[in-house]
PDB file of C-alpha atoms in Angstrom:
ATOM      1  CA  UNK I   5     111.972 109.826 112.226  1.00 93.00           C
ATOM      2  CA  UNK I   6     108.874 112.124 111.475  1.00 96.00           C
ATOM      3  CA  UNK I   7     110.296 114.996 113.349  1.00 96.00           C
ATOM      4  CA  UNK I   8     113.781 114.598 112.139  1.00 93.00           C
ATOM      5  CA  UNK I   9     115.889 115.991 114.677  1.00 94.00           C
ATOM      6  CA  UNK I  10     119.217 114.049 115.782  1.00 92.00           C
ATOM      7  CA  UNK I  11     118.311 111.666 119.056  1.00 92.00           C
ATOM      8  CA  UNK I  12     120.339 108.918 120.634  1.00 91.00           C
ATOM      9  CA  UNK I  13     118.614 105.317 120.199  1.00 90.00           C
ATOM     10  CA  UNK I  14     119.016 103.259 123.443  1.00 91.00           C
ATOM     11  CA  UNK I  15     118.082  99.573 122.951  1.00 90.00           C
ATOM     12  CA  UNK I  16     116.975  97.464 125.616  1.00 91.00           C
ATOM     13  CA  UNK I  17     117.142  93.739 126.053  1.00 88.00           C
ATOM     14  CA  UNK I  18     113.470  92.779 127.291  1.00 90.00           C
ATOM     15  CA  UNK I  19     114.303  88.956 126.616  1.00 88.00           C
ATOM     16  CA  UNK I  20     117.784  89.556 129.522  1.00 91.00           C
ATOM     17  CA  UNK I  21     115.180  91.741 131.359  1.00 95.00           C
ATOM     18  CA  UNK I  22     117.128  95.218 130.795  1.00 94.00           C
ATOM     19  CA  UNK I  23     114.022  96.596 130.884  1.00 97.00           C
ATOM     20  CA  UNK I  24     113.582  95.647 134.889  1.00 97.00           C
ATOM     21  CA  UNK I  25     117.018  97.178 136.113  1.00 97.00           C
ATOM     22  CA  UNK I  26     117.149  99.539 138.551  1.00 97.00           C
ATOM     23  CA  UNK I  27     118.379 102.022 135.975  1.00 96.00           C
ATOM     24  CA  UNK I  28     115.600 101.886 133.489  1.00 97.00           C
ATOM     25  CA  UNK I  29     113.068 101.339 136.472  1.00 97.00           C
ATOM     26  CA  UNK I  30     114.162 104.719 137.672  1.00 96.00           C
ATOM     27  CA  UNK I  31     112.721 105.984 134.435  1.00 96.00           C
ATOM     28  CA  UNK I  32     109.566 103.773 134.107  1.00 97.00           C
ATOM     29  CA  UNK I  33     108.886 102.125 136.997  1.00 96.00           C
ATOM     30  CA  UNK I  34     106.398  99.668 135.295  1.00 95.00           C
ATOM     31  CA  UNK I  35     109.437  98.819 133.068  1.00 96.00           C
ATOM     32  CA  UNK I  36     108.109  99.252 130.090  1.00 95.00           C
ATOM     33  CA  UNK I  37     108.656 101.040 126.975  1.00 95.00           C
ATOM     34  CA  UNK I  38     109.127 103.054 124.777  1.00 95.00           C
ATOM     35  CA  UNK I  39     110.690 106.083 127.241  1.00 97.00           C
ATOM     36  CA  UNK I  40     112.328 108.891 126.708  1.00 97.00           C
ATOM     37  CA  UNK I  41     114.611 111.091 128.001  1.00 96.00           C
ATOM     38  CA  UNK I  42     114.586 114.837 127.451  1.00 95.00           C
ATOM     39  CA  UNK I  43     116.964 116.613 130.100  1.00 94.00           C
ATOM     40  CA  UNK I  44     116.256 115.454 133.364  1.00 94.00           C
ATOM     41  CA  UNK I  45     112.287 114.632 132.467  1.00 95.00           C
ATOM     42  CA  UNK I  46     111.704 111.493 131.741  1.00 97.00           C
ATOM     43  CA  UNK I  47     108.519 110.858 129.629  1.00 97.00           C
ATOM     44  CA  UNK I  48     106.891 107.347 129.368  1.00 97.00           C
ATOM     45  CA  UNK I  49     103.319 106.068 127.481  1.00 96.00           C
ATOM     46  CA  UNK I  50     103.498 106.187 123.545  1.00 96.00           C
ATOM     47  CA  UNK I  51     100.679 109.331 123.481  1.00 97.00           C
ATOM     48  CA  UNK I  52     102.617 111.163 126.242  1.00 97.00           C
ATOM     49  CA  UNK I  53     105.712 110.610 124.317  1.00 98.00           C
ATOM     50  CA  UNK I  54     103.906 111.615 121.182  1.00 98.00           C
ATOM     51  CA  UNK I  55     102.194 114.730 122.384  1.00 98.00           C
ATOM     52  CA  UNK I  56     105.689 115.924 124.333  1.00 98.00           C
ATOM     53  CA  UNK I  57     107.532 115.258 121.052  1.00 98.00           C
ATOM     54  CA  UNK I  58     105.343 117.072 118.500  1.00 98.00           C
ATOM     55  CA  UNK I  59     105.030 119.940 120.939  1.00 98.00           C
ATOM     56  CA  UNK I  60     108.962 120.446 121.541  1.00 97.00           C
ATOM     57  CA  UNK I  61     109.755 120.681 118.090  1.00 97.00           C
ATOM     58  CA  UNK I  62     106.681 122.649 116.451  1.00 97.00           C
ATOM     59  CA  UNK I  63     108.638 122.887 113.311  1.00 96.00           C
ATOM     60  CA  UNK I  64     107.672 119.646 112.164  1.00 96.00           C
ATOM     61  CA  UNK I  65     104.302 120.232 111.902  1.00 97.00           C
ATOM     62  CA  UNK I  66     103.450 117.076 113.653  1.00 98.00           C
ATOM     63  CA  UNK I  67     100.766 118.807 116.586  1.00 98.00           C
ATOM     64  CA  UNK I  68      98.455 121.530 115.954  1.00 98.00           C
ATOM     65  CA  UNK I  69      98.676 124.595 117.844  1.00 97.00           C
ATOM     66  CA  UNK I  70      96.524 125.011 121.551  1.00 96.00           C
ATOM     67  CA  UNK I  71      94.537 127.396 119.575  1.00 97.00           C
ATOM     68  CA  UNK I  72      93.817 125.413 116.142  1.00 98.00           C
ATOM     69  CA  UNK I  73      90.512 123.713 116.254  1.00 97.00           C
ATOM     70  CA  UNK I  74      92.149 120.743 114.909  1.00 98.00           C
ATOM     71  CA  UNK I  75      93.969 120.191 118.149  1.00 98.00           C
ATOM     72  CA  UNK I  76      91.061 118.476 120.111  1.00 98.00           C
ATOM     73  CA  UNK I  77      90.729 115.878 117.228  1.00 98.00           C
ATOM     74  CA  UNK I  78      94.425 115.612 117.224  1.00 98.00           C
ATOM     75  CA  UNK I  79      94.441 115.371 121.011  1.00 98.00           C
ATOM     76  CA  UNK I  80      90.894 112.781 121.499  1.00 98.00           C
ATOM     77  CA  UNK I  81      92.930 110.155 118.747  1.00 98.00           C
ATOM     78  CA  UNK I  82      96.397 109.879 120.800  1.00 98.00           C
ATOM     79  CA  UNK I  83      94.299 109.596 123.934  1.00 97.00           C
ATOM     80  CA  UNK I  84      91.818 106.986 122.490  1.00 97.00           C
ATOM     81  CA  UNK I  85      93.757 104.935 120.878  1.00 96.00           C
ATOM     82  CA  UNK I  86      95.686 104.729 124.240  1.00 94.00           C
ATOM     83  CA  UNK I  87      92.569 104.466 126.353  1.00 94.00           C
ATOM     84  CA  UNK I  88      90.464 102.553 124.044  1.00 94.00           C
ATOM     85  CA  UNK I  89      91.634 100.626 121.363  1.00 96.00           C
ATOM     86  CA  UNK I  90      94.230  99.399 123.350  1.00 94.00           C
ATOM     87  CA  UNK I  91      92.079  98.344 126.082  1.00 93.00           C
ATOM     88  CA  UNK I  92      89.644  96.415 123.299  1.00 94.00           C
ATOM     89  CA  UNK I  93      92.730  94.919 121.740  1.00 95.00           C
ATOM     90  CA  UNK I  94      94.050  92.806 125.023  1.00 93.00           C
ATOM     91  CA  UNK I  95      90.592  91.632 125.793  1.00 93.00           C
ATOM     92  CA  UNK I  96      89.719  90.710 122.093  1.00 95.00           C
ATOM     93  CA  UNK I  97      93.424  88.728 122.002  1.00 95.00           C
ATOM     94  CA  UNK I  98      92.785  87.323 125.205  1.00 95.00           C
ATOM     95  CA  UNK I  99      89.301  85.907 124.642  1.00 94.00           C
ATOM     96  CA  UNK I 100      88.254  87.822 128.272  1.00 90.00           C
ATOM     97  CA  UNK I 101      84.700  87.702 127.892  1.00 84.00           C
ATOM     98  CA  UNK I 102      83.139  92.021 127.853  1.00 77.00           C
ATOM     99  CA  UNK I 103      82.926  93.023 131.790  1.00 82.00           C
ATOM    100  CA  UNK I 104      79.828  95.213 132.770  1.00 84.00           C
ATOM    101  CA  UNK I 105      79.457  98.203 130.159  1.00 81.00           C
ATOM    102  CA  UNK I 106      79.435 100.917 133.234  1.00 83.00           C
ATOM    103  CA  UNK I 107      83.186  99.447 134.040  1.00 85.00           C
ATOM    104  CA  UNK I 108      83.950  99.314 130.975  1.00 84.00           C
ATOM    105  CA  UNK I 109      86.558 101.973 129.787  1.00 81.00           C
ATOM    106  CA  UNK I 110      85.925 101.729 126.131  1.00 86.00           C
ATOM    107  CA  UNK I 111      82.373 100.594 126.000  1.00 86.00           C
ATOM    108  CA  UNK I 112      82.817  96.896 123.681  1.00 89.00           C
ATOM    109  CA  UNK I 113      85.160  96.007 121.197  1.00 92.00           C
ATOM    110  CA  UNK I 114      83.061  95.987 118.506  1.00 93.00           C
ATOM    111  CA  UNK I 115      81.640  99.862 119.416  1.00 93.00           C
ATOM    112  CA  UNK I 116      85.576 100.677 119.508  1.00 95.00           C
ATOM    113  CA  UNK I 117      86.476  99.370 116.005  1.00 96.00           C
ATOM    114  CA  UNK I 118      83.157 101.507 114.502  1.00 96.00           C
ATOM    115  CA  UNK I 119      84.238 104.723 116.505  1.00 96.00           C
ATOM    116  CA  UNK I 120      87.969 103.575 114.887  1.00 97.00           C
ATOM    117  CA  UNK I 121      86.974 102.594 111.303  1.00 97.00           C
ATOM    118  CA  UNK I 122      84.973 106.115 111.551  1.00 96.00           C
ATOM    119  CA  UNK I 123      87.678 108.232 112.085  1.00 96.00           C
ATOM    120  CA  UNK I 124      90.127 106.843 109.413  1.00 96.00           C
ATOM    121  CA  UNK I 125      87.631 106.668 106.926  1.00 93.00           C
ATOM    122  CA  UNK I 126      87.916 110.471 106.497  1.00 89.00           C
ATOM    123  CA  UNK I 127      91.065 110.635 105.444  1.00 86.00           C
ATOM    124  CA  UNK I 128      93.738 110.044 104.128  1.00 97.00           C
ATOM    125  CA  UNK I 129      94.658 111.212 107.636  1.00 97.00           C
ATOM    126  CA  UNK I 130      93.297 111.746 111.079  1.00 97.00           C
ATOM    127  CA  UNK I 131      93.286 115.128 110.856  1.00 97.00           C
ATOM    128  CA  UNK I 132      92.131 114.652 106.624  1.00 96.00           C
ATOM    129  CA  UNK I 133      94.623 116.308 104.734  1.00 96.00           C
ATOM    130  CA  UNK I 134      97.311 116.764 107.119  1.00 97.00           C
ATOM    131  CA  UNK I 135      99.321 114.210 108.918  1.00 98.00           C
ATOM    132  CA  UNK I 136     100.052 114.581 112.814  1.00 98.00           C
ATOM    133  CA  UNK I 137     102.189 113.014 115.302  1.00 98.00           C
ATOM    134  CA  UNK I 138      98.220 111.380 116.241  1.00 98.00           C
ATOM    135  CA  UNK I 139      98.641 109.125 112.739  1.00 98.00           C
ATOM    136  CA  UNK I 140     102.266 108.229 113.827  1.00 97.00           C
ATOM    137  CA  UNK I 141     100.535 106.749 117.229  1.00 97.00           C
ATOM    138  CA  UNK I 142      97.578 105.139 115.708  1.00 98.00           C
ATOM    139  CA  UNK I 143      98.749 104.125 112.559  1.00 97.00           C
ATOM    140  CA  UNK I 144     101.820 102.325 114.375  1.00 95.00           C
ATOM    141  CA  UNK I 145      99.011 100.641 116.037  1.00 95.00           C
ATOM    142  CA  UNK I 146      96.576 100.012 113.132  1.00 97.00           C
ATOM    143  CA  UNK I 147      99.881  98.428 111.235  1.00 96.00           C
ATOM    144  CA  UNK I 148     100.480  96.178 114.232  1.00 95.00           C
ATOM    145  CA  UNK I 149      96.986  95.084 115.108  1.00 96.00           C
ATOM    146  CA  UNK I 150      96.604  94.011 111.066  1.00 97.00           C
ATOM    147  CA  UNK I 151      99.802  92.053 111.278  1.00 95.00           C
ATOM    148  CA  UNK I 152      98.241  90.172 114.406  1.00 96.00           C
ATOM    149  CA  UNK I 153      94.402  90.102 112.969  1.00 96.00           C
ATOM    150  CA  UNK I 154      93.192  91.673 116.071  1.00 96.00           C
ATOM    151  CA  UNK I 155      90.627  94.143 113.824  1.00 95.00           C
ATOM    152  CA  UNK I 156      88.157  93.224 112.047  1.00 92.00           C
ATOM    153  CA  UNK I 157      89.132  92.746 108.217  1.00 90.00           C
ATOM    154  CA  UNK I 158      87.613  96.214 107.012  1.00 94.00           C
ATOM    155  CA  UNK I 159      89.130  98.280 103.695  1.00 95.00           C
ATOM    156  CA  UNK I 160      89.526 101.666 106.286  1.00 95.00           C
ATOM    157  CA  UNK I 161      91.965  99.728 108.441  1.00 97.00           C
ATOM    158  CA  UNK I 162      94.198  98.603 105.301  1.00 96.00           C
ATOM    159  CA  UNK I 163      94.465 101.601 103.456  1.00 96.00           C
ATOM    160  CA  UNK I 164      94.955 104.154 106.440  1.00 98.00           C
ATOM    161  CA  UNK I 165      97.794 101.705 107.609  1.00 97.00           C
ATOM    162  CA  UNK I 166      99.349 101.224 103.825  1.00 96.00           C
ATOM    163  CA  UNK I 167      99.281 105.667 103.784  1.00 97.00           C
ATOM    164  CA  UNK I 168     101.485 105.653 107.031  1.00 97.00           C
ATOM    165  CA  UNK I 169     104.035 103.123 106.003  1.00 96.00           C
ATOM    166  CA  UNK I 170     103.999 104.258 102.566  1.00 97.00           C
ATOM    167  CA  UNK I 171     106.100 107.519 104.568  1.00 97.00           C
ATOM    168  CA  UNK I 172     109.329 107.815 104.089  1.00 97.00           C
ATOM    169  CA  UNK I 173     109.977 108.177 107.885  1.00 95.00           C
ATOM    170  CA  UNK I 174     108.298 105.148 108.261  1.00 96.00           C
ATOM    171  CA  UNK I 175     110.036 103.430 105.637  1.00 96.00           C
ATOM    172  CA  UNK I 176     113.698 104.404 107.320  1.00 94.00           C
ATOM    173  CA  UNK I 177     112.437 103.680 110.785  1.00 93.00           C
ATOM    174  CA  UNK I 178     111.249 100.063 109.657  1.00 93.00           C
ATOM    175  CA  UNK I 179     115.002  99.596 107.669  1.00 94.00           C
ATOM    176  CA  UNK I 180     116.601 100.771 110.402  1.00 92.00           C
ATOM    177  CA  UNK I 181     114.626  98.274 112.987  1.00 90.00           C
ATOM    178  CA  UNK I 182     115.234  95.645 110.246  1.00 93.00           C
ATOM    179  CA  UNK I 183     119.325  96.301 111.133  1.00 92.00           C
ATOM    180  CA  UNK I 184     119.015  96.815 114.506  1.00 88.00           C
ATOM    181  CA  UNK I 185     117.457  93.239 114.404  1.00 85.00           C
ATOM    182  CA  UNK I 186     119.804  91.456 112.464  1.00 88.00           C
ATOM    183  CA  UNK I 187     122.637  92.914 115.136  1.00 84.00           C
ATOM    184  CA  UNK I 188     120.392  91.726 118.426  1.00 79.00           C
ATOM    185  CA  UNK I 189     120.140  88.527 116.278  1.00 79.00           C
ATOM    186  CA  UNK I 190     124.020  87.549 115.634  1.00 71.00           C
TER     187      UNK I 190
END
């Protein structure tokens, strides 16, 4: 929705297990999505997707360029949130008790949600003023992490995730989920 450019929406199943045929498998062979598509390349993990996206269509100003300094910060946020917040999340939800800090991939949970709260307290955005496809990935996180209570109750979580919906792309992706669901529902 961000990038506005026409796409075709393929909706799996996961409750009949589309997401395990052979067909989809052939695109992620862990089965899981999101996944795109482009051509013959298929492109799976939500920064990957991000990161491909915003660079194929520069004209949405989602990604800065290779040579804007902006593009490391834009580039460590997909990547962490991928690598460490998600990481923190699972073992915070599933009560798994903090493994040795040297095998640790994101050091604890509650060094992740500082390193997190840090970053969006800057704002409004990641990258402060401008918003990149690196909000779209982490703020679609932040939003579903609050809905779940899986970060700590802290005002830089709330309002960075109340900017990103407050988008209108967000706003038509979340009516047009809200459709989709009442179909998949009848």
């Amino acid at each position: 929705e961000e990038l506005g450019v026409p796409h075709e929406l393929k909706v799996l199943n996961l409750k009949k297990g589309e997401h395990k045929t052979p067909e989809y498998l052939a695109i992620n062979p862990m089965g899981k999505v999101p996944a795109i598509v482009h051509g013959d390349t298929p492109v799976t993990e939500v920064g990957a997707i991000a990161i491909y996206l915003a660079d194929l269509f520069p004209g949405a100003g989602l990604a800065p360029a290779i040579d804007d300094p902006q593009r490391g910060t834009y580039l460590r946020w997909i990547i962490f949130n991928q690598s460490a917040v998600e990481p923190a999340i699972c073992d915070f939800a599933l009560k798994r008790a903090p493994g040795q800090s040297s095998m640790m991939p994101y050091g604890t949970y509650d060094e992740t949600m500082e390193a997190l709260a840090g970053a969006l307290s800057k704002g409004p955005y990641i990258l402060g003023e401008r918003f990149s496809a690196a909000d779209v990935v982490v703020g679609s996180g932040v939003r579903w992490m609050l809905i779940f209570k899986l970060l700590p109750e802290r005002p830089e979580f709330a309002s960075y995730a109340d900017r990103v919906m407050s988008r209108p792309a967000f706003v038509r992706a979340m009516t047009k989920d809200a459709e989709l669901a009442k179909v998949l529902a009848a």
